[in-house]
Short mmCIF file of C-alpha atoms in Angstrom, two decimals:
data_model
loop_
_atom_site.label_atom_id
_atom_site.label_comp_id
_atom_site.label_asym_id
_atom_site.label_seq_id
_atom_site.Cartn_x
_atom_site.Cartn_y
_atom_site.Cartn_z
CA UNK A 271 -133.33 -203.17 -2.64
CA UNK A 272 -130.96 -203.27 0.23
CA UNK A 273 -128.32 -205.08 -1.61
CA UNK A 274 -127.89 -201.97 -3.80
CA UNK A 275 -127.66 -199.48 -0.88
CA UNK A 276 -124.30 -200.69 0.08
CA UNK A 277 -122.45 -200.48 -3.25
CA UNK A 278 -119.69 -198.15 -3.37
CA UNK A 279 -118.94 -195.78 -6.30
CA UNK A 280 -116.97 -198.30 -7.86
CA UNK A 281 -119.51 -200.85 -7.59
CA UNK A 282 -122.15 -198.59 -9.10
CA UNK A 283 -119.93 -197.74 -12.01
CA UNK A 284 -119.27 -201.38 -12.73
CA UNK A 285 -123.01 -202.16 -12.61
CA UNK A 286 -124.00 -199.18 -14.95
CA UNK A 287 -121.22 -200.18 -17.25
CA UNK A 288 -122.27 -203.85 -17.35
CA UNK A 289 -125.96 -202.82 -18.06
CA UNK A 290 -124.59 -200.37 -20.94
CA UNK A 291 -122.49 -203.37 -22.44
CA UNK A 292 -125.57 -205.59 -21.98
CA UNK A 293 -127.61 -203.33 -24.16
CA UNK A 294 -124.89 -202.90 -26.78
CA UNK A 295 -124.40 -206.78 -26.81
CA UNK A 296 -128.08 -207.33 -27.42
CA UNK A 297 -128.31 -204.66 -30.12
CA UNK A 298 -125.15 -205.64 -31.91
CA UNK A 299 -125.23 -209.33 -31.32
CA UNK A 300 -121.82 -209.61 -30.02
CA UNK A 301 -121.08 -212.77 -27.74
CA UNK A 302 -117.80 -211.25 -26.27
CA UNK A 303 -119.47 -207.97 -25.33
CA UNK A 304 -122.17 -210.01 -23.67
CA UNK A 305 -119.59 -211.81 -21.70
CA UNK A 306 -118.05 -208.71 -20.55
CA UNK A 307 -121.47 -207.49 -19.56
CA UNK A 308 -122.24 -210.35 -17.51
CA UNK A 309 -119.05 -210.04 -15.74
CA UNK A 310 -119.33 -206.34 -15.06
CA UNK A 311 -122.93 -206.80 -13.74
CA UNK A 312 -122.06 -210.01 -11.70
CA UNK A 313 -118.94 -208.87 -9.81
CA UNK A 314 -120.68 -206.01 -7.59
CA UNK A 315 -123.64 -208.18 -7.16
CA UNK A 316 -121.57 -211.04 -5.85
CA UNK A 317 -119.24 -208.96 -3.59
CA UNK A 318 -122.50 -207.35 -2.15
CA UNK A 319 -124.04 -210.79 -1.44
CA UNK A 320 -120.84 -212.09 0.13
CA UNK A 321 -120.44 -209.01 2.40
CA UNK A 322 -124.24 -208.92 3.38
CA UNK A 323 -123.89 -212.54 4.31
CA UNK A 324 -120.70 -212.03 6.28
CA UNK A 325 -122.09 -209.36 8.48
CA UNK A 326 -124.23 -211.72 10.21
CA UNK A 327 -121.26 -214.14 11.08
CA UNK A 328 -119.25 -211.58 13.06
CA UNK A 329 -119.26 -211.40 16.82
CA UNK A 330 -117.56 -208.80 19.09
CA UNK A 331 -116.59 -208.45 22.73
CA UNK A 332 -115.13 -205.68 24.87
CA UNK A 333 -113.27 -205.82 28.12
CA UNK A 334 -112.27 -202.66 30.25
CA UNK A 335 -109.37 -203.07 32.69
CA UNK A 336 -109.88 -201.71 35.24
CA UNK A 337 -113.62 -201.18 35.41
CA UNK A 338 -113.05 -198.55 38.27
CA UNK A 339 -110.41 -195.94 37.38
CA UNK A 340 -109.63 -192.77 39.39
CA UNK A 341 -110.24 -189.44 37.63
CA UNK A 342 -107.51 -188.39 35.25
CA UNK A 343 -105.91 -191.96 35.01
CA UNK A 344 -106.35 -194.34 31.99
CA UNK A 345 -108.13 -197.47 31.40
CA UNK A 346 -107.48 -200.01 28.76
CA UNK A 347 -110.23 -201.00 26.40
CA UNK A 348 -109.69 -204.35 24.32
CA UNK A 349 -112.05 -205.08 21.28
CA UNK A 350 -112.06 -208.72 20.06
CA UNK A 351 -113.68 -209.33 16.61
CA UNK A 352 -114.59 -213.04 15.71
CA UNK A 353 -115.45 -214.45 12.24
CA UNK A 354 -117.74 -217.39 13.08
CA UNK A 355 -118.42 -218.28 9.34
CA UNK A 356 -116.52 -220.55 6.93
CA UNK A 357 -115.93 -217.82 4.64
CA UNK A 358 -113.32 -215.04 4.94
CA UNK A 359 -114.37 -211.33 5.53
CA UNK A 360 -113.24 -208.41 3.83
CA UNK A 361 -111.45 -205.45 5.12
CA UNK A 362 -112.98 -204.33 8.60
CA UNK A 363 -113.00 -200.68 9.87
CA UNK A 364 -113.93 -200.63 13.60
CA UNK A 365 -115.22 -197.56 15.38
CA UNK A 366 -116.14 -197.49 19.05
CA UNK A 367 -118.29 -194.94 20.66
CA UNK A 368 -117.22 -192.82 23.65
CA UNK A 369 -119.16 -190.29 25.75
CA UNK A 370 -118.79 -186.80 24.59
CA UNK A 371 -115.73 -184.99 26.16
CA UNK A 372 -113.82 -188.18 26.69
CA UNK A 373 -111.65 -188.29 23.72
CA UNK A 374 -111.88 -188.78 20.01
CA UNK A 375 -113.54 -192.02 18.78
CA UNK A 376 -111.06 -194.70 18.25
CA UNK A 377 -111.02 -196.20 14.74
CA UNK A 378 -109.14 -199.29 13.59
CA UNK A 379 -108.51 -201.05 10.39
CA UNK A 380 -108.59 -204.76 10.57
CA UNK A 381 -107.44 -206.91 7.79
CA UNK A 382 -109.15 -209.85 6.12
CA UNK A 383 -110.43 -212.28 8.75
CA UNK A 384 -109.80 -215.92 7.64
CA UNK A 385 -112.68 -218.37 8.58
CA UNK A 386 -113.11 -218.73 12.45
CA UNK A 387 -110.46 -216.15 12.65
CA UNK A 388 -110.11 -213.64 15.48
CA UNK A 389 -108.53 -210.20 15.82
CA UNK A 390 -107.78 -208.12 19.03
CA UNK A 391 -107.24 -204.34 19.16
CA UNK A 392 -107.01 -202.05 22.21
CA UNK A 393 -106.96 -198.36 22.95
CA UNK A 394 -106.66 -196.15 26.17
CA UNK A 395 -109.34 -193.99 27.56
CA UNK A 396 -109.28 -191.21 30.18
CA UNK A 397 -111.74 -189.08 31.78
CA UNK A 398 -111.25 -185.96 34.03
CA UNK A 399 -114.62 -186.12 35.18
CA UNK A 400 -116.26 -188.55 37.80
CA UNK A 401 -119.14 -190.67 36.76
CA UNK A 402 -120.51 -193.94 35.06
CA UNK A 403 -119.88 -193.79 31.22
CA UNK A 404 -121.01 -196.31 28.70
CA UNK A 405 -118.41 -197.46 26.30
CA UNK A 406 -120.00 -198.42 22.98
CA UNK A 407 -121.59 -199.43 20.73
CA UNK A 408 -119.13 -200.56 18.43
CA UNK A 409 -119.60 -200.02 14.73
CA UNK A 410 -118.03 -202.12 12.07
CA UNK A 411 -117.84 -201.27 8.40
CA UNK A 412 -117.45 -204.13 6.16
CA UNK A 413 -115.98 -203.98 2.56
CA UNK A 414 -115.17 -206.69 0.00
CA UNK A 415 -111.59 -207.16 -1.37
CA UNK A 416 -112.61 -205.48 -4.66
CA UNK A 417 -113.95 -202.26 -2.96
CA UNK A 418 -117.46 -202.95 -4.72
CA UNK A 419 -119.57 -202.98 -1.58
CA UNK A 420 -119.34 -201.40 1.81
CA UNK A 421 -121.90 -201.70 4.71
CA UNK A 422 -122.01 -200.80 8.32
CA UNK A 423 -123.15 -202.75 11.25
CA UNK A 424 -123.67 -201.52 14.73
CA UNK A 425 -123.32 -203.99 17.81
CA UNK A 426 -125.56 -202.79 20.49
CA UNK A 427 -123.67 -204.12 23.62
CA UNK A 428 -122.07 -201.51 25.72
CA UNK A 429 -119.94 -201.72 28.81
CA UNK A 430 -119.65 -199.35 31.76
CA UNK A 431 -116.42 -197.37 32.75
CA UNK A 432 -116.70 -196.00 36.43
CA UNK A 433 -114.34 -193.11 37.10
CA UNK A 434 -114.02 -192.71 40.85
CA UNK A 435 -112.62 -189.90 42.97
CA UNK A 436 -108.88 -189.96 43.64
CA UNK A 437 -108.09 -191.62 46.70
CA UNK A 438 -105.05 -190.58 48.74
CA UNK A 439 -103.56 -192.61 51.60
CA UNK A 440 -104.56 -190.95 54.97
CA UNK A 441 -101.90 -191.08 57.71
CA UNK A 442 -102.95 -192.73 61.07
CA UNK A 443 -103.50 -190.24 63.66
CA UNK A 444 -105.19 -190.38 67.03
CA UNK A 445 -108.24 -188.06 67.09
CA UNK A 446 -110.55 -189.67 69.59
CA UNK A 447 -113.77 -191.36 68.81
CA UNK A 448 -112.40 -194.99 68.92
CA UNK A 449 -114.08 -197.26 71.42
CA UNK A 450 -111.70 -199.77 73.16
CA UNK A 451 -114.44 -201.50 74.99
CA UNK A 452 -117.55 -200.15 76.81
CA UNK A 453 -121.15 -200.71 76.02
CA UNK A 454 -123.87 -199.10 74.03
CA UNK A 455 -125.38 -198.03 77.40
CA UNK A 456 -122.56 -195.36 77.74
CA UNK A 457 -124.26 -192.38 79.52
CA UNK A 458 -123.83 -189.79 76.59
CA UNK A 459 -125.72 -192.15 74.32
CA UNK A 460 -128.82 -192.91 76.44
CA UNK A 461 -131.83 -190.80 75.45
CA UNK A 462 -133.87 -189.21 78.26
CA UNK A 463 -137.27 -189.92 76.61
CA UNK A 464 -138.78 -191.94 79.40
CA UNK A 465 -138.61 -195.24 81.18
CA UNK A 466 -139.63 -197.27 78.12
CA UNK A 467 -136.96 -195.69 76.02
CA UNK A 468 -133.99 -196.11 78.26
CA UNK A 469 -131.19 -198.08 76.82
CA UNK A 470 -132.76 -198.17 73.22
CA UNK A 471 -131.83 -196.69 69.80
CA UNK A 472 -132.95 -196.84 66.35
CA UNK A 473 -132.58 -200.07 64.37
CA UNK A 474 -129.45 -200.22 62.17
CA UNK A 475 -128.75 -202.49 59.45
CA UNK A 476 -127.09 -205.57 60.68
CA UNK A 477 -128.94 -205.44 64.06
CA UNK A 478 -130.13 -208.85 65.35
CA UNK A 479 -133.99 -208.83 65.31
CA UNK A 480 -134.13 -210.62 68.79
CA UNK A 481 -132.83 -207.18 70.13
CA UNK A 482 -135.96 -205.38 69.07
CA UNK A 483 -137.62 -203.43 71.91
CA UNK A 484 -141.27 -203.77 70.92
CA UNK A 485 -142.75 -201.41 73.54
CA UNK A 486 -140.43 -198.56 72.34
CA UNK A 487 -141.02 -199.47 68.82
CA UNK A 488 -144.86 -199.14 69.37
CA UNK A 489 -144.33 -195.72 71.19
CA UNK A 490 -142.01 -194.31 68.35
CA UNK A 491 -143.58 -195.85 65.40
CA UNK A 492 -139.96 -197.18 64.20
CA UNK A 493 -137.95 -200.09 65.09
CA UNK A 494 -136.01 -199.74 68.23
CA UNK A 495 -133.44 -202.17 69.72
CA UNK A 496 -131.86 -202.39 73.00
CA UNK A 497 -128.34 -201.03 73.56
CA UNK A 498 -126.98 -202.96 76.62
CA UNK A 499 -126.47 -206.37 75.33
CA UNK A 500 -123.03 -206.13 73.72
CA UNK A 501 -120.25 -203.85 73.22
CA UNK A 502 -120.49 -201.32 70.39
CA UNK A 503 -118.45 -200.82 67.27
CA UNK A 504 -116.53 -197.54 66.80
CA UNK A 505 -119.18 -195.14 64.84
CA UNK A 506 -118.51 -192.28 62.68
CA UNK A 507 -120.51 -189.88 60.65
CA UNK A 508 -119.06 -188.11 57.54
CA UNK A 509 -120.92 -185.16 55.95
CA UNK A 510 -119.79 -183.97 52.58
CA UNK A 511 -121.13 -180.89 51.28
CA UNK A 512 -121.69 -180.66 47.54
CA UNK A 513 -123.80 -177.74 47.08
CA UNK A 514 -123.16 -176.25 43.75
CA UNK A 515 -123.25 -172.65 45.05
CA UNK A 516 -120.77 -173.68 47.98
CA UNK A 517 -117.89 -174.43 45.64
CA UNK A 518 -115.81 -172.90 43.03
CA UNK A 519 -113.18 -173.87 40.16
CA UNK A 520 -113.75 -176.42 37.31
CA UNK A 521 -113.44 -180.03 36.70
CA UNK A 522 -110.82 -182.17 38.54
CA UNK A 523 -109.29 -178.95 39.89
CA UNK A 524 -112.21 -177.65 41.77
CA UNK A 525 -113.09 -177.31 45.45
CA UNK A 526 -115.85 -179.73 45.05
CA UNK A 527 -113.74 -182.44 43.64
CA UNK A 528 -111.35 -181.71 46.57
CA UNK A 529 -114.15 -182.46 48.96
CA UNK A 530 -115.34 -185.56 47.25
CA UNK A 531 -111.95 -187.02 47.06
CA UNK A 532 -111.30 -186.34 50.52
CA UNK A 533 -114.62 -187.96 51.49
CA UNK A 534 -113.53 -191.03 49.51
CA UNK A 535 -110.00 -191.04 51.22
CA UNK A 536 -111.38 -190.68 54.79
CA UNK A 537 -114.27 -193.11 54.22
CA UNK A 538 -111.99 -195.92 53.22
CA UNK A 539 -109.36 -194.83 55.81
CA UNK A 540 -112.20 -195.09 58.71
CA UNK A 541 -113.72 -198.35 57.40
CA UNK A 542 -110.16 -199.92 57.44
CA UNK A 543 -109.80 -198.75 60.90
CA UNK A 544 -113.13 -200.70 62.03
CA UNK A 545 -115.62 -197.86 62.16
CA UNK A 546 -119.15 -198.33 61.33
CA UNK A 547 -119.47 -195.42 59.02
CA UNK A 548 -122.57 -193.28 57.93
CA UNK A 549 -122.02 -191.00 55.02
CA UNK A 550 -124.44 -188.21 54.62
CA UNK A 551 -124.76 -185.50 51.98
CA UNK A 552 -126.00 -182.04 52.37
CA UNK A 553 -129.53 -183.23 51.88
CA UNK A 554 -129.23 -184.85 55.16
CA UNK A 555 -129.78 -188.40 53.54
CA UNK A 556 -127.36 -191.29 53.17
CA UNK A 557 -125.51 -191.48 49.82
CA UNK A 558 -127.24 -192.93 47.12
CA UNK A 559 -126.86 -196.68 47.03
CA UNK A 560 -125.47 -196.81 50.49
CA UNK A 561 -128.26 -196.54 52.66
CA UNK A 562 -127.66 -197.25 56.40
CA UNK A 563 -124.34 -197.90 57.87
CA UNK A 564 -121.26 -198.97 55.88
CA UNK A 565 -119.71 -201.83 57.83
CA UNK A 566 -116.57 -203.81 56.89
CA UNK A 567 -116.16 -206.54 56.05
CA UNK A 568 -118.90 -206.59 53.53
CA UNK A 569 -118.24 -207.93 49.91
CA UNK A 570 -116.65 -205.09 48.00
CA UNK A 571 -117.58 -202.44 50.40
CA UNK A 572 -114.93 -200.07 49.28
CA UNK A 573 -115.86 -200.62 45.64
CA UNK A 574 -119.43 -199.90 46.19
CA UNK A 575 -118.64 -196.88 48.26
CA UNK A 576 -116.28 -195.56 45.54
CA UNK A 577 -119.07 -196.37 42.82
CA UNK A 578 -121.64 -194.27 44.81
CA UNK A 579 -119.17 -191.41 45.30
CA UNK A 580 -118.41 -191.56 41.63
CA UNK A 581 -122.26 -190.79 40.90
CA UNK A 582 -122.36 -187.94 43.41
CA UNK A 583 -123.59 -184.76 41.51
CA UNK A 584 -123.70 -181.15 42.76
CA UNK A 585 -126.96 -180.14 44.30
CA UNK A 586 -128.88 -176.80 44.40
CA UNK A 587 -129.66 -177.11 48.08
CA UNK A 588 -129.38 -173.67 49.41
CA UNK A 589 -128.69 -174.34 53.15
CA UNK A 590 -127.26 -177.08 55.41
CA UNK A 591 -130.68 -177.15 57.47
CA UNK A 592 -131.27 -180.76 56.17
CA UNK A 593 -127.76 -181.80 56.80
CA UNK A 594 -127.94 -180.56 60.43
CA UNK A 595 -131.03 -182.76 60.91
CA UNK A 596 -129.01 -185.64 59.57
CA UNK A 597 -126.44 -185.08 62.08
CA UNK A 598 -128.94 -184.90 64.67
CA UNK A 599 -130.26 -188.29 63.80
CA UNK A 600 -126.62 -189.60 63.98
CA UNK A 601 -127.19 -189.12 67.64
CA UNK A 602 -124.02 -190.05 69.77
CA UNK A 603 -121.60 -191.31 67.02
CA UNK A 604 -118.25 -190.98 68.53
CA UNK A 605 -116.78 -189.26 65.66
CA UNK A 606 -118.28 -186.67 63.14
CA UNK A 607 -116.29 -185.41 60.28
CA UNK A 608 -117.73 -182.58 58.03
CA UNK A 609 -116.41 -181.63 54.52
CA UNK A 610 -117.68 -178.08 54.02
CA UNK A 611 -117.82 -175.60 51.42
CA UNK A 612 -118.81 -171.93 51.70
CA UNK A 613 -121.05 -171.34 54.57
CA UNK A 614 -123.32 -168.66 55.82
CA UNK A 615 -122.87 -167.31 59.29
CA UNK A 616 -126.39 -168.92 60.25
CA UNK A 617 -125.16 -172.35 58.87
CA UNK A 618 -121.79 -172.02 60.73
CA UNK A 619 -123.63 -171.09 63.96
CA UNK A 620 -126.00 -173.87 63.55
CA UNK A 621 -123.46 -176.38 62.90
CA UNK A 622 -121.30 -175.27 65.89
CA UNK A 623 -124.28 -176.03 68.07
CA UNK A 624 -124.90 -179.48 66.55
CA UNK A 625 -121.94 -181.03 68.27
CA UNK A 626 -123.50 -183.59 71.05
CA UNK A 627 -121.81 -184.67 74.35
CA UNK A 628 -118.30 -186.19 73.92
CA UNK A 629 -118.33 -186.24 70.19
CA UNK A 630 -114.97 -185.71 68.36
CA UNK A 631 -116.08 -183.26 65.82
CA UNK A 632 -113.84 -182.19 62.95
CA UNK A 633 -114.66 -179.71 60.11
CA UNK A 634 -112.28 -179.45 57.16
CA UNK A 635 -113.52 -175.98 55.81
CA UNK A 636 -112.78 -175.24 52.21
CA UNK A 637 -112.02 -171.73 50.96
CA UNK A 638 -113.82 -171.96 47.38
CA UNK A 639 -112.34 -168.53 46.23
CA UNK A 640 -108.83 -169.87 46.48
CA UNK A 641 -109.74 -172.31 43.73
CA UNK A 642 -110.44 -169.23 41.38
CA UNK A 643 -108.52 -165.96 40.80
CA UNK A 644 -110.36 -163.02 42.41
CA UNK A 645 -110.06 -159.43 43.33
CA UNK A 646 -108.16 -158.41 46.49
CA UNK A 647 -111.40 -156.84 47.98
CA UNK A 648 -113.39 -159.85 47.31
CA UNK A 649 -110.67 -162.08 48.91
CA UNK A 650 -110.35 -159.83 51.95
CA UNK A 651 -114.06 -159.93 52.61
CA UNK A 652 -114.36 -163.48 52.10
CA UNK A 653 -111.26 -163.96 54.50
CA UNK A 654 -113.07 -162.07 57.23
CA UNK A 655 -116.35 -164.15 57.03
CA UNK A 656 -114.38 -167.34 56.60
CA UNK A 657 -112.43 -166.79 59.70
CA UNK A 658 -115.65 -165.82 61.58
CA UNK A 659 -117.15 -169.00 60.63
CA UNK A 660 -114.23 -171.09 61.79
CA UNK A 661 -114.46 -169.22 65.19
CA UNK A 662 -118.17 -170.14 65.47
CA UNK A 663 -117.34 -173.88 64.85
CA UNK A 664 -114.40 -173.82 67.27
CA UNK A 665 -116.55 -172.17 69.87
CA UNK A 666 -118.99 -175.09 69.55
CA UNK A 667 -116.40 -177.57 70.41
CA UNK A 668 -115.33 -178.55 66.63
CA UNK A 669 -111.77 -179.13 65.42
CA UNK A 670 -112.08 -176.58 62.45
CA UNK A 671 -109.40 -176.68 59.97
CA UNK A 672 -108.91 -174.34 56.91
CA UNK A 673 -108.35 -175.90 53.56
CA UNK A 674 -107.12 -173.96 50.35
CA UNK A 675 -106.45 -174.85 46.84
CA UNK A 676 -103.20 -176.93 46.55
CA UNK A 677 -103.58 -178.36 50.03
CA UNK A 678 -103.11 -182.13 50.20
CA UNK A 679 -105.35 -184.29 52.39
CA UNK A 680 -102.53 -186.02 54.05
CA UNK A 681 -101.09 -182.84 55.18
CA UNK A 682 -104.51 -181.37 56.22
CA UNK A 683 -105.11 -184.62 58.30
CA UNK A 684 -101.70 -184.37 60.09
CA UNK A 685 -102.70 -180.78 60.82
CA UNK A 686 -106.16 -181.86 62.48
CA UNK A 687 -104.00 -184.07 64.78
CA UNK A 688 -101.63 -181.20 65.68
CA UNK A 689 -104.73 -178.90 66.58
CA UNK A 690 -104.58 -180.23 70.19
CA UNK A 691 -107.23 -181.27 72.46
CA UNK A 692 -110.68 -179.84 72.16
CA UNK A 693 -112.78 -178.84 75.34
CA UNK A 694 -115.10 -181.46 76.40
CA UNK A 695 -113.56 -184.37 74.36
CA UNK A 696 -112.11 -187.22 76.63
CA UNK A 697 -108.90 -188.61 75.39
CA UNK A 698 -109.06 -192.13 74.08
CA UNK A 699 -106.12 -194.43 73.58
CA UNK A 700 -105.80 -196.27 70.28
CA UNK A 701 -103.57 -199.36 69.82
#
């Protein structure tokens, strides 16, 4: 029977002793021995019945504060246990489940809970890795005051802790790409595909449906809208390269995490400056969960953006070909920022040719080998290739800035501003 499975060693000993005493009482006809036998048998059975009944009268809840925490920082987890019955509980041992590698499982001893009583305990949790981590389920072990019975019960409820990239404040610098007026019919943004397509562009999230240009839509097979009806919002495309082979280092101290953290910091910076942001990965597709343009003010737009970046994982895409096609679809966005890992010469040359018209194009080029110790010969060869790739991008009109391990994004961003004007980029005043 299930009631016997929860008996402790002490409870089983009492039960065996009671059965033995009962046998002796029946053989010898001793009333006093019979009373002792009944007591020895009854005590563990009554304790087990009380514990099994109590387990169904306990409720638990969990609160995580904050639900989003930067990698490497702590979150507080509060556990509350409520005894909803009219009978007191025994001793409780609470154990919460955490993902592997986060920390040791927290354990707590909770004293006897009075009828309708509540107890609250808390612990702190930290992760060095981005992601969405389930906290729970909670496991309670109940015991009676005499130590006769002990059972475990698992509460299936879990709560998610989202570990987001570290966000650094980015200083305000004038880079070009902001629009202080003008219209969507700016000459550099009008395609030359034919009379029917003049002054049209692809439909974007938030465009009014009355602006749909049906003749161009029928020709192209996708929704097209007119450009000329109202001034445009400043637009930016941010490309983050998270190819596994393009980065080096481990955990929080890796070139990939630097790139993701920079993507989070720059994205929030641009959104707060009023940009309509398109965030692409090396696959050329928008960040998962953030399809289309990211426009503020939208409800919790920064939180949703950080959640999506928290779930970003390295890919095994070999080249940036798909990313280049994604940049081409970005068209005439006034500002393009690329966070790049290790590049081949072919990728660097193709990216250098991708800048269009009067775009302000910025490339933060990471040196992955600086995140790991390496031989002098390998470092020298890598440095030559790295400098050659920077030259290819600069020749294409990009403002290419090298980034090494230990560099802080605010300092790098100021370095971008000190890089001076780029040929073909018109100066734009920013208030």
